[in-house]
Amino acid sequence: MTKALIVYGTRYGATASTSEEIAKILRQEGLDVRVVNAKQEKVKGIAEYDLVIVGSGIQIHRWTKEPEEFLKKFQKELAKKKVALFVCCGSTQPLDDKTDKAESIKNARKKYLEEKAAKYRLQPVSLGLFGGVYNYNKVPWLFGKFMEAIKPQLEEAGVPQTEPGLYDTRDLNAIHNWAKELAQTVQESFS
Ligand SMILES: Cc1cc2nc3c(=O)[nH]c(=O)nc-3n(C[C@H](O)[C@H](O)[C@H](O)COP(=O)(O)O)c2cc1C
């Protein structure tokens, strides 16, 4: 059975639930999957895994610390494995009128995924750029003003509230399709 590891870092929860959605699809496709929140658990070794997926939420253009540390620590071993990277971010749905959506997605892909892969000399089999959440139940004081400023924009853009105070810009189908395609690519390469 193909074994997969998903290691993620999250601040507001989107990357956690996205990781679980990816795991669900990979399991449906017949993979054995372990999901690790890198802040809560340190992965000791990756020798047993055929596929390693590393994901992070983005805040002010930055990944969370722990998945980045994971990439650094296992850089050499990862270079010899099937690797996929993904991020949950706001760039898939710009909230102001001035930003072009396609341009925003292209820039985010380059900055958050392609440059990260290059930094650790990885050649991922897949890169996933997904939406994220704006979580009004979890606003750090530092970002209070920013969060209030974008609330009318979220409303105007019709971003759904999946729970009170949780605006979610993710497209679940896109996440599922990405995971399914990834599972198939990896399994084909081992068959
Ligand atoms: C303070 C703040 C800063 C953010 N900065 C960015 C950013 O620079 N680029 C981006 O694409 N999304 C940005 N976002 C959107 C986040 O990526 C989104 O909230 C995502 O869900 C974060 O992942 P997480 O929920 O797993 O922490 C920002 C969100 C917040 C609240």
Coordinates of C-alpha atoms in Angstrom, one line a residue, residues 5 7 43-47 52 54 66-85 115-124:
L5 CA 2.5 11.7 5.1
V7 CA 2.6 17.7 7.4
V43 CA 8.1 13.9 12.7
K44 CA 11.1 11.7 13.5
G45 CA 11.7 10.1 10.1
I46 CA 10.2 9.9 6.6
A47 CA 11.8 6.7 5.3
V52 CA 5.1 13.5 1.4
V54 CA 3.7 19.6 3.1
E66 CA 7.0 24.4 11.6
P67 CA 6.4 23.0 8.1
E68 CA 9.3 25.1 6.9
E69 CA 11.5 23.6 9.5
F70 CA 10.3 20.2 8.3
L71 CA 11.4 21.0 4.8
K72 CA 14.7 22.2 6.0
K73 CA 15.3 19.2 8.2
F74 CA 14.4 16.5 5.6
Q75 CA 15.5 18.4 2.6
K76 CA 18.0 15.7 1.4
E77 CA 15.5 12.8 1.9
L78 CA 12.7 14.8 0.3
A79 CA 14.7 15.3 -2.8
K80 CA 14.5 11.5 -3.4
K81 CA 10.8 11.2 -2.8
K82 CA 7.5 12.1 -4.3
V83 CA 6.7 15.5 -2.8
A84 CA 3.7 17.8 -3.1
L85 CA 3.3 21.3 -1.6
E115 CA 10.0 29.7 -4.7
K116 CA 9.6 27.5 -1.6
A117 CA 10.3 24.4 -3.7
A118 CA 13.3 26.0 -5.3
K119 CA 14.6 27.1 -1.9
Y120 CA 14.8 23.5 -0.7
R121 CA 15.8 22.1 -4.1
L122 CA 12.6 20.1 -4.5
Q123 CA 10.8 19.1 -7.7
P124 CA 7.3 18.5 -6.4

